[in-house]
mmCIF file of C-alpha atoms and ligand atoms in Angstrom:
data_model
loop_
_atom_site.group_PDB
_atom_site.id
_atom_site.type_symbol
_atom_site.label_atom_id
_atom_site.label_comp_id
_atom_site.label_asym_id
_atom_site.label_seq_id
_atom_site.Cartn_x
_atom_site.Cartn_y
_atom_site.Cartn_z
ATOM 1 C CA UNK A 1 0.000 0.000 0.000
ATOM 2 C CA UNK A 2 1.192 3.484 -0.836
ATOM 3 C CA UNK A 3 2.291 5.668 2.068
ATOM 4 C CA UNK A 4 0.986 9.182 2.566
ATOM 5 C CA UNK A 5 2.997 12.329 1.979
ATOM 6 C CA UNK A 6 2.008 15.762 3.223
ATOM 7 C CA UNK A 7 3.453 19.030 2.040
ATOM 8 C CA UNK A 8 2.329 22.631 2.355
ATOM 9 C CA UNK A 9 3.332 25.803 0.545
ATOM 10 C CA UNK A 10 2.477 29.423 1.164
ATOM 11 C CA UNK A 11 0.316 31.150 -1.442
ATOM 12 C CA UNK A 12 2.872 33.229 -3.280
ATOM 13 C CA UNK A 13 0.929 33.797 -6.498
ATOM 14 C CA UNK A 14 2.302 33.027 -9.926
ATOM 15 C CA UNK A 15 5.167 30.590 -9.540
ATOM 16 C CA UNK A 16 8.636 31.097 -10.958
ATOM 17 C CA UNK A 17 11.194 28.695 -12.361
ATOM 18 C CA UNK A 18 12.887 28.481 -8.957
ATOM 19 C CA UNK A 19 9.600 27.250 -7.430
ATOM 20 C CA UNK A 20 9.234 24.694 -10.211
ATOM 21 C CA UNK A 21 12.766 23.290 -10.157
ATOM 22 C CA UNK A 22 12.971 23.448 -6.360
ATOM 23 C CA UNK A 23 9.587 22.039 -5.357
ATOM 24 C CA UNK A 24 6.753 21.635 -7.864
ATOM 25 C CA UNK A 25 8.657 19.174 -10.056
ATOM 26 C CA UNK A 26 9.192 17.023 -6.973
ATOM 27 C CA UNK A 27 5.513 17.287 -5.965
ATOM 28 C CA UNK A 28 4.530 15.985 -9.392
ATOM 29 C CA UNK A 29 6.948 13.031 -9.211
ATOM 30 C CA UNK A 30 5.899 12.032 -5.685
ATOM 31 C CA UNK A 31 2.392 11.350 -6.967
ATOM 32 C CA UNK A 32 3.675 8.119 -8.570
ATOM 33 C CA UNK A 33 4.960 6.744 -5.279
ATOM 34 C CA UNK A 34 2.652 8.145 -2.598
ATOM 35 C CA UNK A 35 -0.845 9.256 -1.803
ATOM 36 C CA UNK A 36 -0.109 12.956 -1.677
ATOM 37 C CA UNK A 37 -1.818 15.652 0.350
ATOM 38 C CA UNK A 38 -0.833 19.101 -0.914
ATOM 39 C CA UNK A 39 -1.984 22.117 1.008
ATOM 40 C CA UNK A 40 -1.830 25.843 0.310
ATOM 41 C CA UNK A 41 -1.030 27.060 3.805
ATOM 42 C CA UNK A 42 -2.805 30.405 3.755
ATOM 43 C CA UNK A 43 -3.084 30.660 7.558
ATOM 44 C CA UNK A 44 0.688 30.318 7.829
ATOM 45 C CA UNK A 45 1.012 33.228 5.417
ATOM 46 C CA UNK A 46 -0.803 35.474 7.901
ATOM 47 C CA UNK A 47 2.018 35.251 10.446
ATOM 48 C CA UNK A 48 4.162 37.625 8.434
ATOM 49 C CA UNK A 49 1.654 39.247 6.103
ATOM 50 C CA UNK A 50 0.394 42.771 6.775
ATOM 51 C CA UNK A 51 -1.618 43.152 3.606
ATOM 52 C CA UNK A 52 -4.136 40.421 2.833
ATOM 53 C CA UNK A 53 -5.639 42.089 -0.258
ATOM 54 C CA UNK A 54 -3.786 39.759 -2.632
ATOM 55 C CA UNK A 55 -4.014 36.580 -0.570
ATOM 56 C CA UNK A 56 -7.036 35.039 -2.338
ATOM 57 C CA UNK A 57 -5.769 35.989 -5.801
ATOM 58 C CA UNK A 58 -2.319 34.608 -5.027
ATOM 59 C CA UNK A 59 -3.860 31.333 -3.889
ATOM 60 C CA UNK A 60 -5.769 31.075 -7.157
ATOM 61 C CA UNK A 61 -2.750 31.856 -9.341
ATOM 62 C CA UNK A 62 -0.568 29.355 -7.495
ATOM 63 C CA UNK A 63 -3.205 26.670 -7.913
ATOM 64 C CA UNK A 64 -3.380 27.269 -11.663
ATOM 65 C CA UNK A 65 0.390 26.851 -11.887
ATOM 66 C CA UNK A 66 0.298 23.682 -9.785
ATOM 67 C CA UNK A 67 -2.380 22.156 -11.982
ATOM 68 C CA UNK A 68 -0.708 23.203 -15.226
ATOM 69 C CA UNK A 69 2.566 21.678 -14.013
ATOM 70 C CA UNK A 70 0.976 18.270 -13.473
ATOM 71 C CA UNK A 71 -0.189 18.188 -9.870
ATOM 72 C CA UNK A 72 -3.229 16.027 -10.365
ATOM 73 C CA UNK A 73 -6.367 16.536 -8.232
ATOM 74 C CA UNK A 74 -7.598 13.072 -9.268
ATOM 75 C CA UNK A 75 -4.578 11.403 -7.703
ATOM 76 C CA UNK A 76 -3.711 13.899 -4.950
ATOM 77 C CA UNK A 77 -5.694 15.840 -2.383
ATOM 78 C CA UNK A 78 -5.113 19.495 -3.176
ATOM 79 C CA UNK A 79 -6.745 22.053 -0.902
ATOM 80 C CA UNK A 80 -6.446 25.266 1.083
ATOM 81 C CA UNK A 81 -5.600 25.119 4.792
ATOM 82 C CA UNK A 82 -8.291 27.597 5.896
ATOM 83 C CA UNK A 83 -10.979 25.434 4.229
ATOM 84 C CA UNK A 84 -10.318 22.651 6.738
ATOM 85 C CA UNK A 85 -10.916 24.097 10.239
ATOM 86 C CA UNK A 86 -9.528 20.952 11.902
ATOM 87 C CA UNK A 87 -6.042 22.370 11.247
ATOM 88 C CA UNK A 88 -6.734 25.216 13.648
ATOM 89 C CA UNK A 89 -8.417 22.968 16.200
ATOM 90 C CA UNK A 90 -5.533 20.514 16.300
ATOM 91 C CA UNK A 91 -3.077 23.406 16.437
ATOM 92 C CA UNK A 92 -4.797 24.649 19.624
ATOM 93 C CA UNK A 93 -4.755 21.221 21.246
ATOM 94 C CA UNK A 94 -1.108 20.528 20.358
ATOM 95 C CA UNK A 95 -0.114 23.967 21.644
ATOM 96 C CA UNK A 96 -1.215 22.840 25.144
ATOM 97 C CA UNK A 97 1.496 20.190 25.268
ATOM 98 C CA UNK A 98 4.283 22.069 23.512
ATOM 99 C CA UNK A 99 6.752 23.811 25.832
ATOM 100 C CA UNK A 100 7.337 27.407 24.783
ATOM 101 C CA UNK A 101 11.110 26.908 25.015
ATOM 102 C CA UNK A 102 10.944 24.337 22.173
ATOM 103 C CA UNK A 103 9.596 27.072 19.912
ATOM 104 C CA UNK A 104 11.683 30.073 20.905
ATOM 105 C CA UNK A 105 14.939 28.118 20.527
ATOM 106 C CA UNK A 106 14.330 27.438 16.822
ATOM 107 C CA UNK A 107 16.746 29.276 14.508
ATOM 108 C CA UNK A 108 13.873 30.074 12.128
ATOM 109 C CA UNK A 109 11.953 31.849 14.906
ATOM 110 C CA UNK A 110 15.021 33.900 15.815
ATOM 111 C CA UNK A 111 15.465 34.784 12.146
ATOM 112 C CA UNK A 112 11.818 35.874 11.802
ATOM 113 C CA UNK A 113 12.151 38.059 14.916
ATOM 114 C CA UNK A 114 15.213 39.656 13.354
ATOM 115 C CA UNK A 115 13.351 40.236 10.068
ATOM 116 C CA UNK A 116 10.086 41.498 11.608
ATOM 117 C CA UNK A 117 10.952 43.008 15.006
ATOM 118 C CA UNK A 118 7.832 45.178 14.821
ATOM 119 C CA UNK A 119 5.510 42.169 14.477
ATOM 120 C CA UNK A 120 6.540 39.304 16.758
ATOM 121 C CA UNK A 121 3.036 37.930 17.114
ATOM 122 C CA UNK A 122 1.633 34.930 18.943
ATOM 123 C CA UNK A 123 1.006 33.110 15.654
ATOM 124 C CA UNK A 124 4.657 33.458 14.692
ATOM 125 C CA UNK A 125 5.808 31.641 17.833
ATOM 126 C CA UNK A 126 3.215 28.906 17.305
ATOM 127 C CA UNK A 127 3.960 28.499 13.592
ATOM 128 C CA UNK A 128 5.806 25.156 14.017
ATOM 129 C CA UNK A 129 2.907 23.794 16.088
ATOM 130 C CA UNK A 130 0.477 24.630 13.292
ATOM 131 C CA UNK A 131 2.921 22.960 10.924
ATOM 132 C CA UNK A 132 2.932 19.855 13.140
ATOM 133 C CA UNK A 133 -0.881 19.904 13.144
ATOM 134 C CA UNK A 134 -0.934 20.146 9.327
ATOM 135 C CA UNK A 135 1.183 17.012 9.025
ATOM 136 C CA UNK A 136 -0.215 14.775 11.748
ATOM 137 C CA UNK A 137 -3.853 15.595 10.988
ATOM 138 C CA UNK A 138 -3.385 13.333 7.940
ATOM 139 C CA UNK A 139 -1.135 10.876 9.792
ATOM 140 C CA UNK A 140 1.422 11.448 7.054
ATOM 141 C CA UNK A 141 4.183 8.852 6.826
ATOM 142 C CA UNK A 142 6.619 11.170 5.135
ATOM 143 C CA UNK A 143 7.241 14.837 4.542
ATOM 144 C CA UNK A 144 9.496 16.023 1.714
ATOM 145 C CA UNK A 145 12.019 18.389 3.271
ATOM 146 C CA UNK A 146 15.347 19.966 2.518
ATOM 147 C CA UNK A 147 18.135 19.683 5.108
ATOM 148 C CA UNK A 148 17.410 23.181 6.382
ATOM 149 C CA UNK A 149 13.872 22.165 7.341
ATOM 150 C CA UNK A 150 14.901 19.103 9.349
ATOM 151 C CA UNK A 151 14.746 20.927 12.740
ATOM 152 C CA UNK A 152 11.068 21.729 12.102
ATOM 153 C CA UNK A 153 10.223 18.160 11.276
ATOM 154 C CA UNK A 154 12.142 16.957 14.321
ATOM 155 C CA UNK A 155 10.006 19.305 16.418
ATOM 156 C CA UNK A 156 6.881 17.730 14.909
ATOM 157 C CA UNK A 157 8.227 14.334 15.909
ATOM 158 C CA UNK A 158 8.901 15.571 19.460
ATOM 159 C CA UNK A 159 5.342 16.910 19.705
ATOM 160 C CA UNK A 160 4.009 13.575 18.438
ATOM 161 C CA UNK A 161 6.029 11.632 21.041
ATOM 162 C CA UNK A 162 4.818 13.921 23.801
ATOM 163 C CA UNK A 163 1.181 13.663 22.701
ATOM 164 C CA UNK A 164 1.369 9.882 22.391
ATOM 165 C CA UNK A 165 3.000 9.601 25.838
ATOM 166 C CA UNK A 166 0.298 11.754 27.468
ATOM 167 C CA UNK A 167 -2.755 10.431 25.672
ATOM 168 C CA UNK A 168 -1.886 7.145 23.961
ATOM 169 C CA UNK A 169 -0.588 6.240 20.527
ATOM 170 C CA UNK A 170 -2.596 8.292 18.055
ATOM 171 C CA UNK A 171 -0.046 9.739 15.659
ATOM 172 C CA UNK A 172 2.752 8.063 13.694
ATOM 173 C CA UNK A 173 6.083 9.904 13.739
ATOM 174 C CA UNK A 174 6.451 11.338 10.230
ATOM 175 C CA UNK A 175 9.707 10.528 8.508
ATOM 176 C CA UNK A 176 11.733 13.062 6.567
ATOM 177 C CA UNK A 177 11.862 12.333 2.881
ATOM 178 C CA UNK A 178 15.093 14.147 2.255
ATOM 179 C CA UNK A 179 14.940 15.952 -1.011
ATOM 180 C CA UNK A 180 17.795 17.677 -2.708
ATOM 181 C CA UNK A 181 16.010 20.912 -3.395
ATOM 182 C CA UNK A 182 17.703 22.603 -6.261
ATOM 183 C CA UNK A 183 18.743 26.049 -5.202
ATOM 184 C CA UNK A 184 18.017 28.251 -8.171
ATOM 185 C CA UNK A 185 19.737 31.602 -8.103
ATOM 186 C CA UNK A 186 17.968 34.731 -9.271
ATOM 187 C CA UNK A 187 18.744 36.936 -12.255
ATOM 188 C CA UNK A 188 21.205 38.887 -10.086
ATOM 189 C CA UNK A 189 23.279 35.705 -9.717
ATOM 190 C CA UNK A 190 23.753 36.422 -6.004
ATOM 191 C CA UNK A 191 20.465 35.747 -4.242
ATOM 192 C CA UNK A 192 18.122 32.806 -4.393
ATOM 193 C CA UNK A 193 15.406 33.356 -6.994
ATOM 194 C CA UNK A 194 12.589 35.172 -5.252
ATOM 195 C CA UNK A 195 9.553 37.217 -6.162
ATOM 196 C CA UNK A 196 10.176 39.708 -3.372
ATOM 197 C CA UNK A 197 13.634 40.463 -4.823
ATOM 198 C CA UNK A 198 12.178 40.737 -8.336
ATOM 199 C CA UNK A 199 14.979 38.525 -9.643
ATOM 200 C CA UNK A 200 12.701 35.814 -10.994
ATOM 201 C CA UNK A 201 11.142 34.516 -14.208
ATOM 202 C CA UNK A 202 7.515 33.444 -13.952
ATOM 203 C CA UNK A 203 6.597 30.088 -15.440
ATOM 204 C CA UNK A 204 3.667 31.747 -17.203
ATOM 205 C CA UNK A 205 5.617 34.721 -18.576
ATOM 206 C CA UNK A 206 5.382 35.219 -22.336
ATOM 207 C CA UNK A 207 8.332 34.083 -24.479
ATOM 208 C CA UNK A 208 9.242 37.736 -25.081
ATOM 209 C CA UNK A 209 9.102 38.599 -21.358
ATOM 210 C CA UNK A 210 11.263 35.561 -20.654
ATOM 211 C CA UNK A 211 13.791 36.628 -23.290
ATOM 212 C CA UNK A 212 13.983 40.153 -21.891
ATOM 213 C CA UNK A 213 14.451 38.884 -18.320
ATOM 214 C CA UNK A 214 17.161 36.415 -19.364
ATOM 215 C CA UNK A 215 19.030 39.187 -21.215
ATOM 216 C CA UNK A 216 19.263 41.129 -17.921
ATOM 217 C CA UNK A 217 20.983 38.239 -16.126
ATOM 218 C CA UNK A 218 24.295 38.899 -14.426
ATOM 219 C CA UNK A 219 27.022 36.639 -15.860
ATOM 220 C CA UNK A 220 30.688 36.122 -15.017
ATOM 221 C CA UNK A 221 31.512 39.694 -13.910
ATOM 222 C CA UNK A 222 35.237 39.208 -14.556
ATOM 223 C CA UNK A 223 34.474 38.896 -18.266
ATOM 224 C CA UNK A 224 34.605 42.558 -19.292
ATOM 225 C CA UNK A 225 35.208 42.308 -23.055
ATOM 226 C CA UNK A 226 33.802 39.863 -25.566
ATOM 227 C CA UNK A 227 37.320 38.483 -26.164
ATOM 228 C CA UNK A 228 37.865 37.703 -22.443
ATOM 229 C CA UNK A 229 37.631 34.001 -21.588
ATOM 230 C CA UNK A 230 34.703 33.241 -19.276
ATOM 231 C CA UNK A 231 34.286 31.051 -16.204
ATOM 232 C CA UNK A 232 31.067 29.058 -16.599
ATOM 233 C CA UNK A 233 31.438 27.501 -13.159
ATOM 234 C CA UNK A 234 30.674 30.861 -11.532
ATOM 235 C CA UNK A 235 28.024 31.972 -14.019
ATOM 236 C CA UNK A 236 24.322 31.644 -13.261
ATOM 237 C CA UNK A 237 23.398 31.622 -16.948
ATOM 238 C CA UNK A 238 25.467 28.471 -17.244
ATOM 239 C CA UNK A 239 23.778 27.007 -14.152
ATOM 240 C CA UNK A 240 20.380 27.503 -15.791
ATOM 241 C CA UNK A 241 21.661 25.968 -19.019
ATOM 242 C CA UNK A 242 22.237 22.906 -16.826
ATOM 243 C CA UNK A 243 18.460 22.652 -16.343
ATOM 244 C CA UNK A 244 17.262 23.695 -19.768
ATOM 245 C CA UNK A 245 20.062 22.807 -22.215
ATOM 246 C CA UNK A 246 21.544 19.849 -20.377
ATOM 247 C CA UNK A 247 22.698 18.087 -23.569
ATOM 248 C CA UNK A 248 24.874 21.041 -24.625
ATOM 249 C CA UNK A 249 26.545 22.154 -21.398
ATOM 250 C CA UNK A 250 29.977 20.723 -22.308
ATOM 251 C CA UNK A 251 29.994 22.613 -25.568
ATOM 252 C CA UNK A 252 28.785 25.839 -23.889
ATOM 253 C CA UNK A 253 31.453 25.565 -21.179
ATOM 254 C CA UNK A 254 34.191 24.970 -23.736
ATOM 255 C CA UNK A 255 33.123 27.858 -25.968
ATOM 256 C CA UNK A 256 32.735 30.170 -22.968
ATOM 257 C CA UNK A 257 36.250 29.368 -21.732
ATOM 258 C CA UNK A 258 37.761 29.940 -25.171
ATOM 259 C CA UNK A 259 35.682 33.105 -25.698
ATOM 260 C CA UNK A 260 34.188 31.573 -28.847
ATOM 261 C CA UNK A 261 30.784 32.202 -27.260
ATOM 262 C CA UNK A 262 29.688 35.673 -26.169
ATOM 263 C CA UNK A 263 27.385 36.250 -23.209
ATOM 264 C CA UNK A 264 24.583 37.817 -25.243
ATOM 265 C CA UNK A 265 24.418 34.821 -27.578
ATOM 266 C CA UNK A 266 24.673 32.474 -24.620
ATOM 267 C CA UNK A 267 21.694 34.186 -22.968
ATOM 268 C CA UNK A 268 19.658 34.179 -26.179
ATOM 269 C CA UNK A 269 20.236 30.465 -26.488
ATOM 270 C CA UNK A 270 19.170 29.960 -22.832
ATOM 271 C CA UNK A 271 15.984 31.979 -23.397
ATOM 272 C CA UNK A 272 15.165 29.888 -26.481
ATOM 273 C CA UNK A 273 15.660 26.620 -24.547
ATOM 274 C CA UNK A 274 13.567 27.863 -21.636
ATOM 275 C CA UNK A 275 10.751 28.988 -23.900
ATOM 276 C CA UNK A 276 10.760 25.644 -25.673
ATOM 277 C CA UNK A 277 10.704 23.703 -22.390
ATOM 278 C CA UNK A 278 7.959 25.881 -20.898
ATOM 279 C CA UNK A 279 5.701 25.955 -23.971
ATOM 280 C CA UNK A 280 3.561 22.910 -22.995
ATOM 281 C CA UNK A 281 3.124 24.281 -19.453
ATOM 282 C CA UNK A 282 2.082 27.683 -20.784
ATOM 283 C CA UNK A 283 -0.406 26.233 -23.256
ATOM 284 C CA UNK A 284 -1.960 24.121 -20.519
ATOM 285 C CA UNK A 285 -2.155 27.060 -18.130
ATOM 286 C CA UNK A 286 -3.906 29.226 -20.737
ATOM 287 C CA UNK A 287 -6.394 26.455 -21.289
ATOM 288 C CA UNK A 288 -7.034 26.030 -17.542
ATOM 289 C CA UNK A 289 -7.463 29.795 -17.088
ATOM 290 C CA UNK A 290 -10.419 29.675 -19.482
ATOM 291 C CA UNK A 291 -12.232 27.035 -17.461
ATOM 292 C CA UNK A 292 -14.607 28.988 -15.261
ATOM 293 C CA UNK A 293 -14.829 27.697 -11.699
ATOM 294 C CA UNK A 294 -12.076 25.107 -12.163
ATOM 295 C CA UNK A 295 -9.926 26.230 -9.235
ATOM 296 C CA UNK A 296 -12.956 26.514 -6.957
ATOM 297 C CA UNK A 297 -14.138 23.016 -7.945
ATOM 298 C CA UNK A 298 -10.713 21.471 -7.383
ATOM 299 C CA UNK A 299 -10.381 23.137 -3.996
ATOM 300 C CA UNK A 300 -13.896 22.228 -2.875
ATOM 301 C CA UNK A 301 -13.312 18.578 -3.753
ATOM 302 C CA UNK A 302 -9.868 18.648 -2.130
ATOM 303 C CA UNK A 303 -11.225 20.201 1.075
ATOM 304 C CA UNK A 304 -14.010 17.644 1.242
ATOM 305 C CA UNK A 305 -11.566 14.725 0.893
ATOM 306 C CA UNK A 306 -9.150 16.321 3.351
ATOM 307 C CA UNK A 307 -11.924 16.894 5.891
ATOM 308 C CA UNK A 308 -12.968 13.253 5.761
ATOM 309 C CA UNK A 309 -9.489 12.268 6.991
ATOM 310 C CA UNK A 310 -9.157 15.230 9.344
ATOM 311 C CA UNK A 311 -12.542 14.648 11.011
ATOM 312 C CA UNK A 312 -11.674 11.003 11.757
ATOM 313 C CA UNK A 313 -8.319 12.019 13.258
ATOM 314 C CA UNK A 314 -9.926 14.720 15.392
ATOM 315 C CA UNK A 315 -12.576 12.336 16.742
ATOM 316 C CA UNK A 316 -9.766 10.059 17.871
ATOM 317 C CA UNK A 317 -7.769 12.963 19.315
ATOM 318 C CA UNK A 318 -10.706 14.333 21.323
ATOM 319 C CA UNK A 319 -11.529 10.890 22.646
ATOM 320 C CA UNK A 320 -7.932 10.121 23.674
ATOM 321 C CA UNK A 321 -7.574 13.484 25.420
ATOM 322 C CA UNK A 322 -10.811 12.818 27.300
ATOM 323 C CA UNK A 323 -12.957 15.682 26.053
ATOM 324 C CA UNK A 324 -16.668 15.158 26.511
ATOM 325 C CA UNK A 325 -17.923 13.519 23.296
ATOM 326 C CA UNK A 326 -20.249 15.677 21.291
ATOM 327 C CA UNK A 327 -23.312 14.549 19.427
ATOM 328 C CA UNK A 328 -23.359 14.963 15.647
HETATM 329 FE FE1 LIG B 401 28.147 32.824 -18.648
HETATM 330 FE FE2 LIG B 401 27.537 32.046 -21.085
HETATM 331 FE FE3 LIG B 401 28.845 34.352 -20.661
HETATM 332 FE FE4 LIG B 401 30.067 32.054 -20.283
HETATM 333 S S1 LIG B 401 29.296 32.795 -22.220
HETATM 334 S S2 LIG B 401 30.108 33.807 -18.897
HETATM 335 S S3 LIG B 401 28.393 30.757 -19.468
HETATM 336 S S4 LIG B 401 26.754 33.859 -20.038
#
């Protein structure tokens, strides 16, 4: 029998190639091996979001990209966190058994406090408990994580052990499914690709937009003149060729080093490869955009299937804790 995987992602709107190569591609592949539960964690987004005006639209756009990329609502449960209130209920119950010191010691909490000193809210401290609730509500066997997220998953496992010790064995300890997340650098070649830094290329950009963005990419900065030999190993254009022109990287590296290839031509060739690779995705996304009510239907079905699992888990949780059973 297939195991169950849970993963959540914040609603960040239209996805970029860094999102695809780093996460979405993996989500699509996992569907062959596991029963997947994929959640847009919109409540998590509120911990650091001041302006919620774009939240619903961003959720919708992200969903369209997920579907166009091959995340399949027939095979996977795809839903929005706030549509399944059991997440918040379990979060509250787990927060009663989670020592505060476990949360404030986390490096990610310290980092968030440094980034948002004016908004260290209660939800921010409890973020990892909500994350634990997200995972264990579905009794997930595995969670795809990068090495940097291991401390969070370990905290989930600690919360599970504590709950099971207090109230009996309800939750399995989720295992980390270590994933080598590809770190895709942004157009500046210095920072990770990110929407907030505006150094990204959207999956659904037009071919011309893509070409223009690629032409702005920072290359090997030591290569001042066209005749100067380049160093592909330190060039982000070359790194992206590795994803999109994998069969020609040896030739590109050789021609870069000998200065037979100029950076403008190299970028034009990258843009052409990217546009070719992204064409099927873009066609599918355009088609999905035309289907009125599609996102709403997918999310309603996903929430209903998620709630069936979540409701059963919560009945067990309430009973084990010893809350007075309710009728209906
Ligand atoms: Fe980078 Fe290509 Fe220029 Fe070499 S030729 S430095 S790989 S952009």
